PDB file of C-alpha atoms in Angstrom:
ATOM      1  CA  MET A   1     111.037 105.256  86.658  1.00  0.00           C
ATOM      2  CA  ASN A   2     112.073 102.120  88.060  1.00  0.00           C
ATOM      3  CA  GLN A   3     111.698  98.812  85.707  1.00  0.00           C
ATOM      4  CA  HIS A   4     111.783  95.366  88.018  1.00  0.00           C
ATOM      5  CA  GLN A   5     112.296  91.969  85.953  1.00  0.00           C
ATOM      6  CA  ASN A   6     109.593  88.720  86.941  1.00  0.00           C
ATOM      7  CA  GLN A   7     110.493  85.855  84.721  1.00  0.00           C
ATOM      8  CA  ASN A   8     109.545  87.446  80.777  1.00  0.00           C
ATOM      9  CA  ASN A   9     107.503  89.974  82.525  1.00  0.00           C
ATOM     10  CA  ALA A  10     108.755  93.396  82.700  1.00  0.00           C
ATOM     11  CA  ILE A  11     106.923  96.189  84.997  1.00  0.00           C
ATOM     12  CA  ALA A  12     107.574  99.728  85.044  1.00  0.00           C
ATOM     13  CA  VAL A  13     106.700 101.932  87.742  1.00  0.00           C
ATOM     14  CA  ILE A  14     106.222 105.357  87.255  1.00  0.00           C
ATOM     15  CA  SER A  15     105.163 107.999  90.046  1.00  0.00           C
ATOM     16  CA  ASP A  16     103.998 111.892  91.019  1.00  0.00           C
ATOM     17  CA  ILE A  17     103.577 113.103  87.450  1.00  0.00           C
ATOM     18  CA  HIS A  18     101.525 115.860  88.599  1.00  0.00           C
ATOM     19  CA  SER A  19     100.009 117.068  85.527  1.00  0.00           C
ATOM     20  CA  ASN A  20     103.424 117.105  83.538  1.00  0.00           C
ATOM     21  CA  VAL A  21     102.252 116.133  80.375  1.00  0.00           C
ATOM     22  CA  PHE A  22     105.449 116.490  78.765  1.00  0.00           C
ATOM     23  CA  ALA A  23     108.028 114.605  81.076  1.00  0.00           C
ATOM     24  CA  LEU A  24     105.246 111.713  80.802  1.00  0.00           C
ATOM     25  CA  GLU A  25     104.928 111.759  77.206  1.00  0.00           C
ATOM     26  CA  ALA A  26     108.646 111.255  77.575  1.00  0.00           C
ATOM     27  CA  VAL A  27     108.820 108.667  80.257  1.00  0.00           C
ATOM     28  CA  LEU A  28     105.948 106.339  77.820  1.00  0.00           C
ATOM     29  CA  GLN A  29     108.121 106.826  74.609  1.00  0.00           C
ATOM     30  CA  ASP A  30     111.291 105.587  76.633  1.00  0.00           C
ATOM     31  CA  ILE A  31     109.143 102.668  78.461  1.00  0.00           C
ATOM     32  CA  GLY A  32     108.012 101.443  74.964  1.00  0.00           C
ATOM     33  CA  ALA A  33     110.835 101.879  72.953  1.00  0.00           C
ATOM     34  CA  ARG A  34     112.134  98.837  76.018  1.00  0.00           C
ATOM     35  CA  GLY A  35     109.279  96.782  74.986  1.00  0.00           C
ATOM     36  CA  ILE A  36     107.926  96.860  78.463  1.00  0.00           C
ATOM     37  CA  GLN A  37     103.788  95.770  78.587  1.00  0.00           C
ATOM     38  CA  THR A  38     103.053  96.772  81.926  1.00  0.00           C
ATOM     39  CA  ILE A  39     102.965  99.747  83.566  1.00  0.00           C
ATOM     40  CA  VAL A  40     102.024 100.890  87.304  1.00  0.00           C
ATOM     41  CA  ASN A  41     101.578 104.397  87.980  1.00  0.00           C
ATOM     42  CA  LEU A  42     102.052 105.130  91.691  1.00  0.00           C
ATOM     43  CA  GLY A  43      99.485 107.912  92.068  1.00  0.00           C
ATOM     44  CA  ASP A  44      99.436 111.981  92.192  1.00  0.00           C
ATOM     45  CA  ALA A  45      98.485 112.062  88.549  1.00  0.00           C
ATOM     46  CA  LEU A  46      96.593 115.479  87.744  1.00  0.00           C
ATOM     47  CA  PHE A  47      97.696 117.516  90.376  1.00  0.00           C
ATOM     48  CA  GLY A  48      99.514 119.858  89.335  1.00  0.00           C
ATOM     49  CA  PRO A  49     100.062 123.601  87.111  1.00  0.00           C
ATOM     50  CA  ILE A  50     100.991 122.351  84.167  1.00  0.00           C
ATOM     51  CA  ALA A  51      98.417 120.634  82.057  1.00  0.00           C
ATOM     52  CA  PRO A  52      96.408 118.399  84.164  1.00  0.00           C
ATOM     53  CA  VAL A  53      93.423 117.992  81.422  1.00  0.00           C
ATOM     54  CA  GLN A  54      96.223 116.739  78.780  1.00  0.00           C
ATOM     55  CA  THR A  55      97.873 114.537  81.304  1.00  0.00           C
ATOM     56  CA  ALA A  56      94.360 112.808  82.130  1.00  0.00           C
ATOM     57  CA  GLU A  57      93.469 112.374  78.505  1.00  0.00           C
ATOM     58  CA  LEU A  58      96.876 110.973  77.797  1.00  0.00           C
ATOM     59  CA  LEU A  59      96.701 108.291  80.651  1.00  0.00           C
ATOM     60  CA  MET A  60      92.971 107.603  79.878  1.00  0.00           C
ATOM     61  CA  ARG A  61      93.968 105.851  76.504  1.00  0.00           C
ATOM     62  CA  ARG A  62      96.079 103.543  77.827  1.00  0.00           C
ATOM     63  CA  THR A  63      95.046 100.310  78.608  1.00  0.00           C
ATOM     64  CA  ASP A  64      98.533  99.121  80.098  1.00  0.00           C
ATOM     65  CA  ILE A  65      98.899 101.244  83.552  1.00  0.00           C
ATOM     66  CA  VAL A  66      97.692 100.154  86.355  1.00  0.00           C
ATOM     67  CA  HIS A  67      96.702 103.032  88.665  1.00  0.00           C
ATOM     68  CA  ILE A  68      96.890 104.003  92.310  1.00  0.00           C
ATOM     69  CA  MET A  69      95.267 106.548  94.388  1.00  0.00           C
ATOM     70  CA  GLY A  70      97.739 109.033  95.528  1.00  0.00           C
ATOM     71  CA  ASN A  71      96.301 111.736  98.730  1.00  0.00           C
ATOM     72  CA  CYS A  72      96.044 114.326  95.647  1.00  0.00           C
ATOM     73  CA  ASP A  73      94.265 112.278  93.292  1.00  0.00           C
ATOM     74  CA  ARG A  74      91.652 111.568  95.949  1.00  0.00           C
ATOM     75  CA  TYR A  75      91.719 115.451  96.752  1.00  0.00           C
ATOM     76  CA  LEU A  76      90.721 115.696  93.254  1.00  0.00           C
ATOM     77  CA  LEU A  77      87.226 113.717  94.371  1.00  0.00           C
ATOM     78  CA  GLU A  78      86.433 116.376  96.733  1.00  0.00           C
ATOM     79  CA  GLU A  79      83.919 118.872  96.589  1.00  0.00           C
ATOM     80  CA  GLU A  80      86.390 121.360  97.854  1.00  0.00           C
ATOM     81  CA  LEU A  81      89.934 122.061  99.239  1.00  0.00           C
ATOM     82  CA  ASP A  82      91.672 125.153 100.675  1.00  0.00           C
ATOM     83  CA  SER A  83      94.706 124.775  98.044  1.00  0.00           C
ATOM     84  CA  PRO A  84      95.142 126.898  95.001  1.00  0.00           C
ATOM     85  CA  THR A  85      96.512 124.084  93.004  1.00  0.00           C
ATOM     86  CA  PHE A  86      92.879 122.036  93.629  1.00  0.00           C
ATOM     87  CA  GLN A  87      91.253 125.553  92.772  1.00  0.00           C
ATOM     88  CA  HIS A  88      92.741 125.338  89.943  1.00  0.00           C
ATOM     89  CA  VAL A  89      92.835 121.842  88.528  1.00  0.00           C
ATOM     90  CA  LYS A  90      89.254 120.723  89.949  1.00  0.00           C
ATOM     91  CA  PRO A  91      87.318 123.220  87.677  1.00  0.00           C
ATOM     92  CA  LEU A  92      89.124 121.793  84.383  1.00  0.00           C
ATOM     93  CA  LEU A  93      88.081 117.963  85.129  1.00  0.00           C
ATOM     94  CA  ARG A  94      85.537 116.781  83.177  1.00  0.00           C
ATOM     95  CA  GLN A  95      82.769 114.172  85.073  1.00  0.00           C
ATOM     96  CA  ASP A  96      84.883 111.166  82.844  1.00  0.00           C
ATOM     97  CA  VAL A  97      88.087 112.005  84.162  1.00  0.00           C
ATOM     98  CA  LEU A  98      87.056 112.368  87.905  1.00  0.00           C
ATOM     99  CA  ASP A  99      84.870 108.886  87.218  1.00  0.00           C
ATOM    100  CA  TRP A 100      88.118 108.016  85.968  1.00  0.00           C
ATOM    101  CA  LEU A 101      90.218 108.528  89.082  1.00  0.00           C
ATOM    102  CA  ARG A 102      87.919 106.768  91.273  1.00  0.00           C
ATOM    103  CA  THR A 103      89.043 103.503  89.547  1.00  0.00           C
ATOM    104  CA  PHE A 104      92.083 104.151  91.247  1.00  0.00           C
ATOM    105  CA  ARG A 105      93.403 101.290  93.243  1.00  0.00           C
ATOM    106  CA  LYS A 106      94.250 101.900  96.811  1.00  0.00           C
ATOM    107  CA  GLN A 107      97.377  99.574  96.144  1.00  0.00           C
ATOM    108  CA  TRP A 108      97.964  96.810  94.278  1.00  0.00           C
ATOM    109  CA  VAL A 109      99.881  93.179  94.739  1.00  0.00           C
ATOM    110  CA  TYR A 110     101.475  91.553  92.031  1.00  0.00           C
ATOM    111  CA  GLU A 111     103.370  88.000  92.892  1.00  0.00           C
ATOM    112  CA  ASP A 112     105.734  89.300  95.705  1.00  0.00           C
ATOM    113  CA  LEU A 113     105.327  92.996  94.651  1.00  0.00           C
ATOM    114  CA  LEU A 114     103.430  95.267  96.278  1.00  0.00           C
ATOM    115  CA  PHE A 115     102.648  98.881  94.831  1.00  0.00           C
ATOM    116  CA  CYS A 116     100.868 101.795  97.016  1.00  0.00           C
ATOM    117  CA  HIS A 117     101.021 105.619  96.923  1.00  0.00           C
ATOM    118  CA  GLY A 118     102.753 106.530 100.223  1.00  0.00           C
ATOM    119  CA  THR A 119     102.869 103.391 102.939  1.00  0.00           C
ATOM    120  CA  PRO A 120     100.779 100.317 102.535  1.00  0.00           C
ATOM    121  CA  PHE A 121      98.647 102.015 105.675  1.00  0.00           C
ATOM    122  CA  ALA A 122      97.981 105.845 104.206  1.00  0.00           C
ATOM    123  CA  ASP A 123      98.490 107.487 100.742  1.00  0.00           C
ATOM    124  CA  ASP A 124      99.848 110.588 102.662  1.00  0.00           C
ATOM    125  CA  GLU A 125     102.557 109.854 104.703  1.00  0.00           C
ATOM    126  CA  TYR A 126     106.262 108.991 103.617  1.00  0.00           C
ATOM    127  CA  LEU A 127     107.467 105.088 103.844  1.00  0.00           C
ATOM    128  CA  MET A 128     111.248 105.676 103.741  1.00  0.00           C
ATOM    129  CA  GLU A 129     111.631 109.345 105.441  1.00  0.00           C
ATOM    130  CA  ARG A 130     110.017 110.940 108.770  1.00  0.00           C
ATOM    131  CA  VAL A 131     108.966 114.873 108.372  1.00  0.00           C
ATOM    132  CA  ALA A 132     110.227 117.115 111.002  1.00  0.00           C
ATOM    133  CA  PRO A 133     110.021 120.920 111.353  1.00  0.00           C
ATOM    134  CA  TYR A 134     113.543 121.010 109.370  1.00  0.00           C
ATOM    135  CA  GLY A 135     112.659 118.818 106.725  1.00  0.00           C
ATOM    136  CA  THR A 136     112.915 115.270 106.277  1.00  0.00           C
ATOM    137  CA  ASP A 137     115.415 112.613 108.055  1.00  0.00           C
ATOM    138  CA  GLU A 138     115.801 108.752 106.669  1.00  0.00           C
ATOM    139  CA  LYS A 139     113.964 106.154 108.717  1.00  0.00           C
ATOM    140  CA  SER A 140     116.592 103.848 110.009  1.00  0.00           C
ATOM    141  CA  VAL A 141     116.549  99.806 108.902  1.00  0.00           C
ATOM    142  CA  THR A 142     114.953  98.688 111.975  1.00  0.00           C
ATOM    143  CA  GLU A 143     112.622 101.138 111.780  1.00  0.00           C
ATOM    144  CA  LEU A 144     111.490 100.454 108.730  1.00  0.00           C
ATOM    145  CA  MET A 145     111.899  96.770 109.365  1.00  0.00           C
ATOM    146  CA  ILE A 146     109.377  97.000 112.236  1.00  0.00           C
ATOM    147  CA  GLU A 147     107.001  99.021 110.078  1.00  0.00           C
ATOM    148  CA  LEU A 148     106.398  96.601 107.720  1.00  0.00           C
ATOM    149  CA  ALA A 149     106.528  93.492 109.443  1.00  0.00           C
ATOM    150  CA  ASN A 150     103.119  92.703 108.678  1.00  0.00           C
ATOM    151  CA  VAL A 151     103.357  93.749 105.328  1.00  0.00           C
ATOM    152  CA  PRO A 152     103.976  89.837 103.181  1.00  0.00           C
ATOM    153  CA  GLN A 153     105.084  90.817 100.228  1.00  0.00           C
ATOM    154  CA  ASN A 154     109.492  91.637  99.748  1.00  0.00           C
ATOM    155  CA  ILE A 155     109.326  94.163  97.598  1.00  0.00           C
ATOM    156  CA  ILE A 156     107.620  97.527  98.012  1.00  0.00           C
ATOM    157  CA  PHE A 157     107.137 100.169  95.219  1.00  0.00           C
ATOM    158  CA  CYS A 158     106.051 103.602  96.748  1.00  0.00           C
ATOM    159  CA  GLY A 159     106.010 107.518  95.908  1.00  0.00           C
ATOM    160  CA  HIS A 160     104.863 110.292  97.344  1.00  0.00           C
ATOM    161  CA  THR A 161     108.159 111.633  98.105  1.00  0.00           C
ATOM    162  CA  HIS A 162     109.297 112.926  94.297  1.00  0.00           C
ATOM    163  CA  VAL A 163     112.864 111.402  95.302  1.00  0.00           C
ATOM    164  CA  HIS A 164     114.144 108.813  93.893  1.00  0.00           C
ATOM    165  CA  ARG A 165     115.652 106.007  96.531  1.00  0.00           C
ATOM    166  CA  SER A 166     115.465 102.193  97.338  1.00  0.00           C
ATOM    167  CA  VAL A 167     116.720 100.594 100.445  1.00  0.00           C
ATOM    168  CA  TRP A 168     117.471  96.923 101.385  1.00  0.00           C
ATOM    169  CA  LEU A 169     116.667  95.547 104.503  1.00  0.00           C
ATOM    170  CA  PRO A 170     118.325  93.070 106.526  1.00  0.00           C
ATOM    171  CA  ASP A 171     114.941  91.067 106.713  1.00  0.00           C
ATOM    172  CA  GLY A 172     115.301  90.723 103.195  1.00  0.00           C
ATOM    173  CA  LYS A 173     112.920  93.393 101.667  1.00  0.00           C
ATOM    174  CA  TRP A 174     113.267  95.748  99.437  1.00  0.00           C
ATOM    175  CA  ILE A 175     111.767  99.359  99.473  1.00  0.00           C
ATOM    176  CA  VAL A 176     111.710 101.578  96.211  1.00  0.00           C
ATOM    177  CA  ASN A 177     110.670 104.932  95.284  1.00  0.00           C
ATOM    178  CA  PRO A 178     111.014 105.353  91.218  1.00  0.00           C
ATOM    179  CA  GLY A 179     111.057 109.374  92.258  1.00  0.00           C
ATOM    180  CA  SER A 180     108.561 111.867  90.484  1.00  0.00           C
ATOM    181  CA  VAL A 181     107.873 111.597  86.707  1.00  0.00           C
ATOM    182  CA  GLY A 182     108.420 115.417  85.795  1.00  0.00           C
ATOM    183  CA  LEU A 183     107.782 117.536  88.661  1.00  0.00           C
ATOM    184  CA  PRO A 184     110.339 117.121  91.946  1.00  0.00           C
ATOM    185  CA  ALA A 185     109.184 120.432  93.538  1.00  0.00           C
ATOM    186  CA  TYR A 186     106.470 123.549  92.666  1.00  0.00           C
ATOM    187  CA  PHE A 187     105.807 126.123  95.130  1.00  0.00           C
ATOM    188  CA  GLU A 188     101.538 125.762  95.507  1.00  0.00           C
ATOM    189  CA  GLU A 189     100.832 129.292  96.369  1.00  0.00           C
ATOM    190  CA  LYS A 190     100.949 130.534  93.088  1.00  0.00           C
ATOM    191  CA  PRO A 191      99.834 128.082  90.361  1.00  0.00           C
ATOM    192  CA  ALA A 192     100.713 128.899  86.644  1.00  0.00           C
ATOM    193  CA  SER A 193      98.071 127.839  83.864  1.00  0.00           C
ATOM    194  CA  THR A 194      99.627 126.694  80.475  1.00  0.00           C
ATOM    195  CA  ARG A 195      96.034 128.145  78.649  1.00  0.00           C
TER     196      ARG A 195
END
């Protein structure tokens, strides 16, 4: 979770819940204890093996959360996908949950803040890292400044990697990834059910 103070308005930023309702409950309790009135969820809320329906029900009850569409949220709106997690989660979701997912924003701008899932340009790409056959490498500040040159906002919140990280750029931009609420990694071939 990352908290940004803007005059009298605080915003809590969460990301990549991946159906971990138990971690989400703890994070929301902490946000509430801090008196924060606005939450931005950077996406990938339900796509995971733990408790997708309960996660959806908890999030749908909240009116203080702005939801951004993650790549995995988008996947759940597909009819079919060759993914064991999709095949586990999709049949569990009622129509009202799917309709709610369709309301997620591609990105959200608030004053000088930009909120997105992956990058401002794609929900399935990493912003601060590049994927290589052996893992990931951090992009240089020069690469990031070039990539974000046409983004007018100076503070960019992104998710997708599940790894907490922030980078200050020499041009004044600040990129923040709050990490994953409760699922830094899982092995997708065998999703577990809590039922």
